[in-house]
Protein backbone atom coordinates (compact mmCIF):
# COMPACT_ATOMS: atom_id res chain seq x y z
CA UNK A 1 0.00 0.00 0.00
CA UNK A 2 2.88 2.36 0.85
CA UNK A 3 4.46 1.70 -2.57
CA UNK A 4 1.17 2.51 -4.32
CA UNK A 5 0.84 5.84 -2.45
CA UNK A 6 4.45 6.77 -3.22
CA UNK A 7 3.93 5.99 -6.93
CA UNK A 8 0.74 8.06 -7.06
CA UNK A 9 2.42 10.92 -5.20
CA UNK A 10 5.37 10.97 -7.60
CA UNK A 11 3.08 10.89 -10.64
CA UNK A 12 0.91 13.70 -9.23
CA UNK A 13 3.98 15.76 -8.32
CA UNK A 14 5.33 15.37 -11.85
CA UNK A 15 1.99 16.47 -13.33
CA UNK A 16 1.67 19.47 -10.99
CA UNK A 17 5.22 20.55 -11.82
CA UNK A 18 4.59 20.50 -15.57
CA UNK A 19 4.71 23.82 -17.41
CA UNK A 20 3.06 25.13 -20.57
CA UNK A 21 5.22 27.30 -22.83
CA UNK A 22 3.66 29.50 -25.51
CA UNK A 23 4.98 30.54 -28.93
CA UNK A 24 3.36 33.10 -31.24
CA UNK A 25 4.14 35.47 -34.07
CA UNK A 26 5.23 38.78 -32.54
CA UNK A 27 6.34 37.15 -29.30
CA UNK A 28 9.66 37.75 -27.55
CA UNK A 29 12.33 35.07 -27.18
CA UNK A 30 13.68 36.94 -24.14
CA UNK A 31 10.34 36.66 -22.34
CA UNK A 32 9.35 33.97 -19.83
CA UNK A 33 7.15 32.08 -22.32
CA UNK A 34 4.66 30.81 -19.73
CA UNK A 35 1.61 32.74 -20.98
CA UNK A 36 0.24 34.25 -24.16
CA UNK A 37 1.36 37.68 -22.94
CA UNK A 38 4.94 36.45 -22.42
CA UNK A 39 5.05 34.06 -25.40
CA UNK A 40 8.25 33.27 -27.29
CA UNK A 41 8.55 34.04 -30.99
CA UNK A 42 10.63 31.34 -32.72
CA UNK A 43 11.40 27.66 -33.06
CA UNK A 44 15.05 28.53 -32.39
CA UNK A 45 14.04 29.52 -28.86
CA UNK A 46 12.10 26.28 -28.42
CA UNK A 47 15.15 24.26 -29.49
CA UNK A 48 17.43 26.18 -27.13
CA UNK A 49 15.36 25.19 -24.08
CA UNK A 50 14.09 21.75 -25.13
CA UNK A 51 16.77 19.83 -23.24
CA UNK A 52 15.66 21.55 -20.01
CA UNK A 53 12.00 20.51 -20.31
CA UNK A 54 10.43 18.21 -17.74
CA UNK A 55 8.04 15.30 -18.30
CA UNK A 56 4.55 16.68 -18.81
CA UNK A 57 5.73 20.04 -20.19
CA UNK A 58 4.01 21.36 -23.31
CA UNK A 59 5.22 23.61 -26.11
CA UNK A 60 2.12 25.31 -27.55
CA UNK A 61 2.11 27.21 -30.84
CA UNK A 62 -0.63 29.78 -31.42
CA UNK A 63 -3.34 28.77 -33.87
CA UNK A 64 -3.46 30.81 -37.05
CA UNK A 65 0.29 31.61 -36.88
CA UNK A 66 3.13 30.34 -39.08
CA UNK A 67 6.63 29.38 -37.94
CA UNK A 68 9.68 28.53 -40.04
CA UNK A 69 12.14 25.99 -38.68
CA UNK A 70 12.93 22.46 -37.55
CA UNK A 71 11.84 21.41 -34.05
CA UNK A 72 14.73 19.40 -32.62
CA UNK A 73 13.57 17.10 -29.82
CA UNK A 74 16.36 16.67 -27.26
CA UNK A 75 14.56 15.43 -24.13
CA UNK A 76 12.26 12.51 -23.28
CA UNK A 77 9.02 12.51 -21.38
CA UNK A 78 7.91 9.60 -19.24
CA UNK A 79 5.03 7.16 -19.23
CA UNK A 80 1.89 9.14 -18.42
CA UNK A 81 3.76 12.45 -18.71
CA UNK A 82 4.91 12.91 -22.30
CA UNK A 83 6.45 16.12 -23.58
CA UNK A 84 3.85 17.61 -25.93
CA UNK A 85 4.20 19.81 -28.99
CA UNK A 86 0.72 21.24 -29.48
CA UNK A 87 -1.34 24.37 -30.06
CA UNK A 88 -3.46 26.94 -28.24
CA UNK A 89 -6.04 29.58 -29.08
CA UNK A 90 -8.69 29.46 -31.81
CA UNK A 91 -8.64 29.17 -35.58
CA UNK A 92 -6.58 27.07 -37.98
CA UNK A 93 -3.84 24.78 -36.80
CA UNK A 94 -0.49 26.55 -36.41
CA UNK A 95 1.80 25.96 -39.38
CA UNK A 96 5.35 24.67 -38.93
CA UNK A 97 6.92 25.13 -42.34
CA UNK A 98 10.13 24.53 -44.22
CA UNK A 99 8.96 26.60 -47.18
CA UNK A 100 10.74 29.76 -48.24
CA UNK A 101 8.57 32.07 -50.33
CA UNK A 102 10.40 33.63 -53.28
CA UNK A 103 9.34 37.20 -54.09
CA UNK A 104 12.27 38.57 -56.10
CA UNK A 105 13.11 37.14 -59.53
CA UNK A 106 15.70 37.69 -62.28
CA UNK A 107 14.64 37.20 -65.91
CA UNK A 108 17.20 34.82 -67.47
CA UNK A 109 15.49 34.90 -70.88
CA UNK A 110 13.53 32.24 -72.75
CA UNK A 111 10.81 32.14 -70.09
CA UNK A 112 13.25 31.07 -67.33
CA UNK A 113 13.62 33.09 -64.12
CA UNK A 114 16.09 32.66 -61.27
CA UNK A 115 16.20 33.61 -57.61
CA UNK A 116 18.68 33.34 -54.76
CA UNK A 117 17.96 30.36 -52.49
CA UNK A 118 19.64 29.41 -49.23
CA UNK A 119 18.78 25.76 -48.57
CA UNK A 120 20.00 22.96 -46.28
CA UNK A 121 20.22 20.59 -49.24
CA UNK A 122 19.06 20.08 -52.82
CA UNK A 123 15.36 20.83 -52.62
CA UNK A 124 12.82 18.20 -53.51
CA UNK A 125 9.61 20.20 -53.15
CA UNK A 126 8.43 23.25 -55.12
CA UNK A 127 4.88 24.61 -55.12
CA UNK A 128 3.33 27.39 -57.18
CA UNK A 129 0.05 28.79 -55.87
CA UNK A 130 -0.37 25.71 -53.70
CA UNK A 131 0.28 23.10 -56.42
CA UNK A 132 3.38 20.92 -56.52
CA UNK A 133 5.56 21.00 -59.63
CA UNK A 134 8.27 18.56 -60.69
CA UNK A 135 11.88 19.06 -61.71
CA UNK A 136 12.37 19.82 -65.37
CA UNK A 137 12.74 16.66 -67.43
CA UNK A 138 13.72 15.53 -70.91
CA UNK A 139 11.76 14.35 -72.74
CA UNK A 140 8.80 16.35 -71.42
CA UNK A 141 6.47 13.33 -71.68
CA UNK A 142 7.00 9.60 -71.74
CA UNK A 143 10.32 7.82 -71.76
CA UNK A 144 13.32 7.21 -73.99
CA UNK A 145 14.08 3.50 -74.34
CA UNK A 146 17.43 1.86 -73.57
CA UNK A 147 18.36 -1.36 -75.38
CA UNK A 148 20.77 -2.74 -72.80
CA UNK A 149 22.03 -2.31 -69.24
CA UNK A 150 25.17 -3.28 -67.36
CA UNK A 151 24.79 -4.30 -63.72
CA UNK A 152 23.55 -1.29 -61.74
CA UNK A 153 26.04 1.08 -63.38
CA UNK A 154 25.02 1.97 -66.95
CA UNK A 155 22.35 1.93 -69.63
CA UNK A 156 22.77 2.19 -73.40
CA UNK A 157 20.38 3.98 -75.76
CA UNK A 158 21.69 3.83 -79.32
CA UNK A 159 19.58 6.85 -80.30
CA UNK A 160 20.72 9.13 -77.48
CA UNK A 161 23.90 10.47 -79.10
CA UNK A 162 26.30 13.06 -77.65
CA UNK A 163 24.97 16.36 -78.98
CA UNK A 164 23.97 17.20 -75.40
CA UNK A 165 26.23 15.88 -72.66
CA UNK A 166 24.16 15.03 -69.58
CA UNK A 167 27.05 14.47 -67.14
CA UNK A 168 26.12 15.55 -63.57
CA UNK A 169 22.38 15.54 -64.32
CA UNK A 170 20.12 12.75 -63.06
CA UNK A 171 18.64 9.85 -64.97
CA UNK A 172 15.36 8.33 -63.77
CA UNK A 173 15.26 4.70 -64.93
CA UNK A 174 12.18 2.50 -65.11
CA UNK A 175 14.12 -0.62 -64.19
CA UNK A 176 11.25 -3.13 -64.21
CA UNK A 177 7.52 -3.36 -63.57
CA UNK A 178 7.73 -2.56 -59.87
CA UNK A 179 10.54 -0.04 -59.68
CA UNK A 180 11.97 3.17 -60.99
CA UNK A 181 15.26 4.53 -59.68
CA UNK A 182 16.73 8.02 -59.44
CA UNK A 183 20.43 8.07 -60.37
CA UNK A 184 23.32 10.56 -60.69
CA UNK A 185 24.92 10.55 -64.17
CA UNK A 186 28.70 10.12 -63.83
CA UNK A 187 29.61 10.07 -67.53
CA UNK A 188 27.84 10.38 -70.87
CA UNK A 189 29.60 8.93 -73.91
CA UNK A 190 27.65 8.35 -77.11
CA UNK A 191 24.58 6.39 -76.15
CA UNK A 192 25.98 5.21 -72.82
CA UNK A 193 25.06 6.77 -69.47
CA UNK A 194 27.03 5.55 -66.46
CA UNK A 195 25.42 6.34 -63.15
CA UNK A 196 25.36 5.96 -59.40
CA UNK A 197 22.00 4.96 -57.96
CA UNK A 198 20.58 7.34 -55.37
CA UNK A 199 17.93 4.83 -54.32
CA UNK A 200 17.86 1.08 -54.86
CA UNK A 201 20.18 -1.69 -55.99
CA UNK A 202 17.67 -2.95 -58.57
CA UNK A 203 19.17 -4.08 -61.87
CA UNK A 204 17.76 -2.40 -64.96
CA UNK A 205 16.02 -4.70 -67.46
CA UNK A 206 16.63 -3.98 -71.18
CA UNK A 207 14.04 -2.22 -73.33
CA UNK A 208 12.67 -0.17 -70.47
CA UNK A 209 12.50 3.61 -70.23
CA UNK A 210 14.39 6.56 -68.80
CA UNK A 211 14.34 10.33 -68.72
CA UNK A 212 16.81 13.06 -67.71
CA UNK A 213 16.18 15.59 -64.92
CA UNK A 214 17.95 17.98 -62.52
CA UNK A 215 19.52 20.06 -65.29
CA UNK A 216 18.88 23.65 -66.37
CA UNK A 217 18.51 22.56 -70.01
CA UNK A 218 15.35 20.57 -69.22
CA UNK A 219 13.23 23.63 -68.33
CA UNK A 220 10.65 23.98 -71.12
CA UNK A 221 7.22 23.89 -69.43
CA UNK A 222 5.48 25.99 -66.83
CA UNK A 223 6.57 25.17 -63.30
CA UNK A 224 9.57 23.00 -64.20
CA UNK A 225 12.52 23.83 -61.95
CA UNK A 226 16.23 23.29 -61.42
CA UNK A 227 18.08 23.90 -58.16
CA UNK A 228 21.76 24.80 -58.47
CA UNK A 229 22.75 24.04 -54.89
CA UNK A 230 26.38 25.13 -55.30
CA UNK A 231 25.38 28.54 -56.73
CA UNK A 232 22.49 28.84 -54.23
CA UNK A 233 20.00 29.60 -57.00
CA UNK A 234 16.64 28.20 -58.11
CA UNK A 235 15.56 28.35 -61.77
CA UNK A 236 11.92 27.99 -62.81
CA UNK A 237 10.27 28.14 -66.23
CA UNK A 238 7.32 30.56 -66.12
CA UNK A 239 7.01 31.26 -69.85
CA UNK A 240 5.09 34.49 -70.35
CA UNK A 241 3.67 34.54 -66.80
CA UNK A 242 5.03 37.14 -64.38
CA UNK A 243 6.39 35.08 -61.43
CA UNK A 244 5.84 37.98 -59.03
CA UNK A 245 2.10 37.51 -59.55
CA UNK A 246 2.38 33.96 -58.15
CA UNK A 247 3.02 32.46 -54.73
CA UNK A 248 6.18 30.39 -55.20
CA UNK A 249 7.37 28.33 -52.22
CA UNK A 250 10.52 26.22 -52.08
CA UNK A 251 11.29 23.71 -49.31
CA UNK A 252 14.64 24.71 -47.79
CA UNK A 253 14.70 22.57 -44.62
CA UNK A 254 15.31 18.82 -44.54
CA UNK A 255 12.84 18.07 -41.72
CA UNK A 256 10.28 19.93 -39.64
CA UNK A 257 10.59 17.65 -36.60
CA UNK A 258 13.78 15.75 -35.82
CA UNK A 259 14.14 13.27 -32.95
CA UNK A 260 17.23 11.14 -32.44
CA UNK A 261 16.32 8.65 -29.75
CA UNK A 262 14.01 10.45 -27.28
CA UNK A 263 10.88 8.73 -25.95
CA UNK A 264 7.35 9.69 -24.83
CA UNK A 265 6.78 12.61 -27.17
CA UNK A 266 3.31 13.73 -28.32
CA UNK A 267 2.64 15.90 -31.37
CA UNK A 268 -0.93 17.16 -31.47
CA UNK A 269 -2.94 19.52 -33.69
CA UNK A 270 -0.12 20.98 -35.83
CA UNK A 271 0.08 21.64 -39.59
CA UNK A 272 3.49 20.59 -40.95
CA UNK A 273 4.12 21.90 -44.43
CA UNK A 274 7.07 21.70 -46.83
CA UNK A 275 10.27 19.65 -46.41
CA UNK A 276 13.21 18.55 -48.54
CA UNK A 277 13.22 15.09 -46.94
CA UNK A 278 10.82 13.68 -44.31
CA UNK A 279 8.42 16.05 -42.59
CA UNK A 280 8.63 14.20 -39.26
CA UNK A 281 11.86 12.28 -38.76
CA UNK A 282 12.24 9.92 -35.78
CA UNK A 283 15.54 8.07 -36.18
CA UNK A 284 18.05 5.87 -34.36
CA UNK A 285 15.61 2.95 -34.00
CA UNK A 286 14.91 3.91 -30.38
CA UNK A 287 12.26 6.66 -30.46
CA UNK A 288 9.65 4.80 -28.41
CA UNK A 289 6.11 5.67 -27.26
CA UNK A 290 5.61 8.53 -29.67
CA UNK A 291 2.19 9.92 -30.58
CA UNK A 292 1.32 11.98 -33.66
CA UNK A 293 -2.35 12.92 -33.77
CA UNK A 294 -4.91 15.38 -35.14
CA UNK A 295 -2.33 16.97 -37.43
CA UNK A 296 -1.87 17.89 -41.10
CA UNK A 297 1.31 16.82 -42.92
CA UNK A 298 1.67 18.23 -46.42
CA UNK A 299 4.27 18.55 -49.17
CA UNK A 300 7.02 16.19 -47.99
CA UNK A 301 10.04 15.90 -50.26
CA UNK A 302 10.18 12.23 -49.21
CA UNK A 303 8.09 10.70 -46.35
CA UNK A 304 5.34 12.32 -44.35
CA UNK A 305 6.27 10.40 -41.19
CA UNK A 306 9.41 8.27 -40.82
CA UNK A 307 9.12 6.53 -37.45
CA UNK A 308 11.90 4.35 -36.03
CA UNK A 309 11.08 2.95 -32.60
CA UNK A 310 8.43 1.02 -30.74
CA UNK A 311 4.83 1.48 -29.60
CA UNK A 312 4.05 4.59 -31.59
CA UNK A 313 0.51 5.90 -32.17
CA UNK A 314 -0.29 7.69 -35.43
CA UNK A 315 -3.94 8.72 -35.28
CA UNK A 316 -6.43 11.07 -36.94
CA UNK A 317 -3.94 12.82 -39.20
CA UNK A 318 -4.28 14.06 -42.77
CA UNK A 319 -1.16 13.25 -44.79
CA UNK A 320 -0.90 14.39 -48.40
CA UNK A 321 1.41 15.31 -51.27
CA UNK A 322 4.44 13.27 -50.22
CA UNK A 323 7.00 12.22 -52.83
CA UNK A 324 7.79 8.87 -51.21
CA UNK A 325 5.87 7.21 -48.32
CA UNK A 326 2.92 8.58 -46.38
CA UNK A 327 3.68 6.72 -43.13
CA UNK A 328 6.75 4.52 -42.71
CA UNK A 329 6.80 2.70 -39.36
CA UNK A 330 9.84 0.63 -38.43
CA UNK A 331 9.72 -1.14 -35.08
CA UNK A 332 7.27 -3.17 -33.01
CA UNK A 333 3.91 -2.30 -31.57
CA UNK A 334 2.72 0.64 -33.68
CA UNK A 335 -0.93 1.64 -33.99
CA UNK A 336 -1.85 3.48 -37.20
CA UNK A 337 -5.52 4.36 -37.07
CA UNK A 338 -8.08 6.80 -38.54
CA UNK A 339 -5.69 8.63 -40.87
CA UNK A 340 -6.40 10.08 -44.32
CA UNK A 341 -3.43 9.44 -46.65
CA UNK A 342 -3.61 10.72 -50.21
CA UNK A 343 -1.60 11.85 -53.22
CA UNK A 344 1.55 9.90 -52.37
CA UNK A 345 4.38 9.31 -54.85
CA UNK A 346 2.52 10.61 -57.89
CA UNK A 347 5.41 12.51 -59.54
CA UNK A 348 7.83 10.01 -61.04
CA UNK A 349 11.43 11.00 -60.35
CA UNK A 350 10.86 12.88 -57.10
CA UNK A 351 11.19 9.77 -54.91
CA UNK A 352 14.67 8.26 -54.89
CA UNK A 353 13.19 4.78 -55.34
CA UNK A 354 9.69 4.38 -56.73
CA UNK A 355 9.20 1.09 -54.88
CA UNK A 356 8.91 3.15 -51.68
CA UNK A 357 5.94 5.24 -52.86
CA UNK A 358 3.43 3.50 -50.57
CA UNK A 359 0.57 4.87 -48.50
CA UNK A 360 1.64 2.98 -45.37
CA UNK A 361 4.74 0.79 -45.02
CA UNK A 362 5.32 -1.38 -41.93
CA UNK A 363 8.45 -3.43 -41.29
CA UNK A 364 8.16 -5.07 -37.87
CA UNK A 365 5.80 -6.84 -35.48
CA UNK A 366 2.58 -6.43 -33.47
CA UNK A 367 1.20 -3.52 -35.47
CA UNK A 368 -2.43 -2.49 -36.00
CA UNK A 369 -3.44 -0.62 -39.17
CA UNK A 370 -7.14 0.25 -38.96
CA UNK A 371 -9.80 2.69 -40.23
CA UNK A 372 -7.44 4.52 -42.60
CA UNK A 373 -8.56 6.13 -45.88
CA UNK A 374 -5.77 5.66 -48.44
CA UNK A 375 -6.13 7.03 -51.97
CA UNK A 376 -4.18 8.16 -55.02
CA UNK A 377 -0.95 6.26 -54.35
CA UNK A 378 2.00 5.64 -56.68
CA UNK A 379 2.66 2.04 -55.61
CA UNK A 380 0.99 -0.05 -52.86
CA UNK A 381 -1.74 1.20 -50.57
CA UNK A 382 -0.39 -0.75 -47.58
CA UNK A 383 2.89 -2.66 -47.80
CA UNK A 384 4.23 -5.14 -45.26
CA UNK A 385 7.94 -5.83 -45.61
CA UNK A 386 9.40 -9.31 -45.33
CA UNK A 387 10.11 -8.74 -41.61
CA UNK A 388 6.59 -7.59 -40.65
CA UNK A 389 4.75 -10.17 -38.54
CA UNK A 390 1.74 -10.47 -36.21
CA UNK A 391 0.00 -7.66 -38.09
CA UNK A 392 -3.67 -6.71 -38.28
CA UNK A 393 -4.87 -4.68 -41.28
CA UNK A 394 -8.54 -4.01 -40.64
CA UNK A 395 -11.39 -1.85 -41.97
CA UNK A 396 -9.29 0.36 -44.22
CA UNK A 397 -10.66 2.01 -47.37
CA UNK A 398 -8.08 1.89 -50.16
CA UNK A 399 -8.68 3.13 -53.68
CA UNK A 400 -6.85 4.34 -56.77
CA UNK A 401 -3.42 2.87 -56.15
CA UNK A 402 -0.59 1.54 -58.33
CA UNK A 403 -0.77 4.77 -60.34
CA UNK A 404 2.93 5.08 -61.30
CA UNK A 405 4.19 1.47 -61.11
CA UNK A 406 3.06 -2.08 -61.80
CA UNK A 407 3.13 -5.45 -60.02
CA UNK A 408 1.78 -4.51 -56.61
CA UNK A 409 -1.51 -4.23 -54.79
CA UNK A 410 -3.92 -2.39 -52.57
CA UNK A 411 -2.50 -4.50 -49.72
CA UNK A 412 0.81 -6.30 -50.29
CA UNK A 413 2.63 -8.90 -48.18
CA UNK A 414 5.66 -11.12 -48.71
CA UNK A 415 7.74 -13.73 -46.83
CA UNK A 416 6.97 -16.13 -44.02
CA UNK A 417 5.15 -14.99 -40.91
CA UNK A 418 3.45 -16.25 -37.77
CA UNK A 419 0.21 -14.29 -38.06
CA UNK A 420 -1.04 -11.61 -40.40
CA UNK A 421 -4.74 -10.76 -40.60
CA UNK A 422 -6.30 -8.74 -43.42
CA UNK A 423 -9.90 -8.22 -42.34
CA UNK A 424 -12.84 -6.13 -43.50
CA UNK A 425 -11.05 -3.81 -45.92
CA UNK A 426 -12.58 -2.22 -49.02
CA UNK A 427 -10.22 -1.94 -51.99
CA UNK A 428 -11.19 -0.33 -55.30
CA UNK A 429 -9.46 0.66 -58.53
CA UNK A 430 -6.01 -0.91 -58.45
CA UNK A 431 -4.71 0.27 -61.80
CA UNK A 432 -1.09 -0.51 -62.74
CA UNK A 433 1.11 1.78 -64.83
CA UNK A 434 3.10 0.34 -67.74
CA UNK A 435 4.74 3.53 -69.06
CA UNK A 436 8.42 2.92 -69.71
CA UNK A 437 8.01 -0.87 -69.95
CA UNK A 438 7.90 -3.05 -73.10
CA UNK A 439 4.50 -4.42 -72.03
CA UNK A 440 1.98 -1.60 -72.55
CA UNK A 441 -1.08 -3.80 -72.01
CA UNK A 442 0.20 -5.81 -69.03
CA UNK A 443 -1.40 -4.12 -66.02
CA UNK A 444 -0.29 -6.28 -63.09
CA UNK A 445 -2.57 -4.89 -60.40
CA UNK A 446 -4.10 -6.84 -57.51
CA UNK A 447 -6.40 -5.90 -54.66
CA UNK A 448 -4.85 -8.14 -51.98
CA UNK A 449 -1.55 -9.71 -53.00
CA UNK A 450 0.20 -12.47 -51.03
CA UNK A 451 3.59 -12.59 -52.73
CA UNK A 452 6.43 -15.11 -52.57
CA UNK A 453 6.54 -17.24 -49.40
CA UNK A 454 3.74 -15.37 -47.62
CA UNK A 455 2.49 -17.71 -44.90
CA UNK A 456 -0.15 -17.75 -42.17
CA UNK A 457 -2.08 -14.85 -43.62
CA UNK A 458 -5.82 -14.77 -42.93
CA UNK A 459 -7.71 -12.77 -45.56
CA UNK A 460 -11.33 -12.43 -44.49
CA UNK A 461 -14.41 -10.23 -44.92
CA UNK A 462 -12.79 -8.00 -47.55
CA UNK A 463 -14.40 -6.47 -50.64
CA UNK A 464 -12.22 -5.91 -53.72
CA UNK A 465 -13.43 -4.47 -57.03
CA UNK A 466 -12.17 -2.93 -60.27
CA UNK A 467 -8.62 -4.31 -60.25
CA UNK A 468 -6.97 -4.62 -63.63
CA UNK A 469 -5.53 -8.07 -62.94
CA UNK A 470 -6.78 -9.88 -59.83
CA UNK A 471 -8.97 -9.21 -56.85
CA UNK A 472 -7.02 -11.68 -54.69
CA UNK A 473 -3.72 -13.31 -55.62
CA UNK A 474 -1.45 -15.95 -54.08
CA UNK A 475 1.98 -16.15 -55.72
CA UNK A 476 4.28 -18.98 -54.63
CA UNK A 477 2.87 -18.76 -51.10
CA UNK A 478 1.51 -21.38 -48.73
CA UNK A 479 -0.62 -22.04 -45.63
CA UNK A 480 -2.91 -19.05 -46.07
CA UNK A 481 -6.68 -18.67 -45.65
CA UNK A 482 -8.91 -16.74 -48.05
CA UNK A 483 -12.36 -16.81 -46.47
CA UNK A 484 -15.65 -14.86 -46.56
CA UNK A 485 -14.46 -12.30 -49.12
CA UNK A 486 -16.09 -10.67 -52.13
CA UNK A 487 -14.49 -9.96 -55.49
CA UNK A 488 -16.31 -8.06 -58.26
CA UNK A 489 -15.27 -6.75 -61.68
CA UNK A 490 -11.63 -7.81 -61.55
CA UNK A 491 -9.59 -9.40 -64.34
CA UNK A 492 -9.55 -12.55 -62.19
CA UNK A 493 -11.55 -12.85 -59.00
CA UNK A 494 -8.95 -15.21 -57.48
CA UNK A 495 -5.56 -15.97 -59.02
CA UNK A 496 -3.07 -18.65 -57.97
CA UNK A 497 0.33 -18.37 -59.68
CA UNK A 498 3.41 -20.56 -59.48
CA UNK A 499 5.96 -19.31 -62.00
CA UNK A 500 8.92 -21.29 -60.68
CA UNK A 501 9.67 -24.64 -59.11
CA UNK A 502 8.66 -23.23 -55.74
CA UNK A 503 5.36 -24.85 -54.73
CA UNK A 504 2.11 -23.26 -53.68
CA UNK A 505 0.49 -25.49 -51.08
CA UNK A 506 -1.99 -25.80 -48.22
CA UNK A 507 -4.02 -22.70 -48.97
CA UNK A 508 -7.70 -22.61 -48.00
CA UNK A 509 -10.38 -20.97 -50.15
CA UNK A 510 -13.77 -20.93 -48.40
CA UNK A 511 -17.08 -19.05 -48.43
CA UNK A 512 -15.99 -16.44 -50.97
CA UNK A 513 -17.89 -14.68 -53.78
CA UNK A 514 -15.87 -14.37 -56.99
CA UNK A 515 -18.02 -12.47 -59.49
CA UNK A 516 -16.78 -11.55 -62.95
CA UNK A 517 -18.62 -8.61 -64.51
CA UNK A 518 -17.37 -8.83 -68.11
CA UNK A 519 -17.21 -11.73 -70.54
CA UNK A 520 -13.38 -11.51 -70.72
CA UNK A 521 -12.98 -11.76 -66.95
CA UNK A 522 -12.57 -14.97 -64.95
CA UNK A 523 -13.83 -15.94 -61.53
CA UNK A 524 -10.87 -18.22 -60.82
CA UNK A 525 -7.46 -18.76 -62.47
CA UNK A 526 -4.60 -21.17 -61.82
CA UNK A 527 -1.20 -20.95 -63.49
CA UNK A 528 1.75 -23.22 -62.71
CA UNK A 529 5.00 -24.21 -64.36
CA UNK A 530 4.76 -27.52 -62.47
CA UNK A 531 1.98 -30.12 -62.37
CA UNK A 532 1.03 -29.21 -58.84
CA UNK A 533 -2.32 -27.42 -59.02
CA UNK A 534 -4.05 -30.04 -56.78
CA UNK A 535 -1.48 -29.20 -54.09
CA UNK A 536 -2.34 -25.51 -54.06
CA UNK A 537 -4.88 -26.14 -51.30
CA UNK A 538 -8.57 -26.76 -50.71
CA UNK A 539 -11.70 -24.91 -51.84
CA UNK A 540 -15.19 -25.22 -50.36
CA UNK A 541 -18.49 -23.35 -50.55
CA UNK A 542 -17.26 -20.60 -52.88
CA UNK A 543 -19.40 -18.90 -55.53
CA UNK A 544 -17.90 -18.49 -59.03
CA UNK A 545 -20.04 -16.41 -61.35
CA UNK A 546 -19.92 -14.49 -64.62
CA UNK A 547 -23.56 -13.49 -65.17
CA UNK A 548 -22.99 -12.00 -68.64
CA UNK A 549 -21.49 -15.29 -69.87
CA UNK A 550 -21.77 -17.90 -67.15
CA UNK A 551 -19.90 -20.63 -68.98
CA UNK A 552 -16.14 -21.02 -68.88
CA UNK A 553 -15.53 -18.99 -65.74
CA UNK A 554 -12.41 -20.86 -64.59
CA UNK A 555 -9.02 -21.20 -66.31
CA UNK A 556 -6.10 -23.50 -65.54
CA UNK A 557 -2.63 -23.73 -67.05
CA UNK A 558 -0.02 -26.38 -66.28
CA UNK A 559 2.56 -28.41 -68.28
CA UNK A 560 0.57 -31.63 -68.64
CA UNK A 561 -2.91 -30.20 -69.27
CA UNK A 562 -1.94 -27.01 -71.08
CA UNK A 563 -4.22 -23.98 -71.10
CA UNK A 564 -7.88 -24.80 -70.47
CA UNK A 565 -11.07 -22.88 -69.83
CA UNK A 566 -13.46 -24.80 -67.63
CA UNK A 567 -17.08 -24.64 -66.59
CA UNK A 568 -17.85 -25.01 -62.91
CA UNK A 569 -19.07 -28.55 -63.55
CA UNK A 570 -15.93 -29.36 -65.52
CA UNK A 571 -13.74 -27.92 -62.81
mmCIF file of C-alpha atoms in Angstrom, residues 459-461 472 482-487 494 508-514 540-544:
data_model
loop_
_atom_site.group_PDB
_atom_site.id
_atom_site.type_symbol
_atom_site.label_atom_id
_atom_site.label_comp_id
_atom_site.label_asym_id
_atom_site.label_seq_id
_atom_site.Cartn_x
_atom_site.Cartn_y
_atom_site.Cartn_z
ATOM 1 C CA UNK A 459 -7.706 -12.774 -45.556
ATOM 2 C CA UNK A 460 -11.326 -12.435 -44.493
ATOM 3 C CA UNK A 461 -14.413 -10.227 -44.920
ATOM 4 C CA UNK A 472 -7.017 -11.678 -54.691
ATOM 5 C CA UNK A 482 -8.907 -16.738 -48.053
ATOM 6 C CA UNK A 483 -12.357 -16.811 -46.468
ATOM 7 C CA UNK A 484 -15.651 -14.857 -46.558
ATOM 8 C CA UNK A 485 -14.455 -12.304 -49.116
ATOM 9 C CA UNK A 486 -16.094 -10.675 -52.130
ATOM 10 C CA UNK A 487 -14.490 -9.959 -55.494
ATOM 11 C CA UNK A 494 -8.953 -15.207 -57.485
ATOM 12 C CA UNK A 508 -7.699 -22.610 -48.000
ATOM 13 C CA UNK A 509 -10.381 -20.973 -50.148
ATOM 14 C CA UNK A 510 -13.766 -20.926 -48.403
ATOM 15 C CA UNK A 511 -17.083 -19.046 -48.430
ATOM 16 C CA UNK A 512 -15.989 -16.444 -50.969
ATOM 17 C CA UNK A 513 -17.891 -14.684 -53.778
ATOM 18 C CA UNK A 514 -15.868 -14.371 -56.990
ATOM 19 C CA UNK A 540 -15.192 -25.224 -50.360
ATOM 20 C CA UNK A 541 -18.490 -23.348 -50.550
ATOM 21 C CA UNK A 542 -17.264 -20.604 -52.877
ATOM 22 C CA UNK A 543 -19.397 -18.902 -55.528
ATOM 23 C CA UNK A 544 -17.896 -18.489 -59.033
#
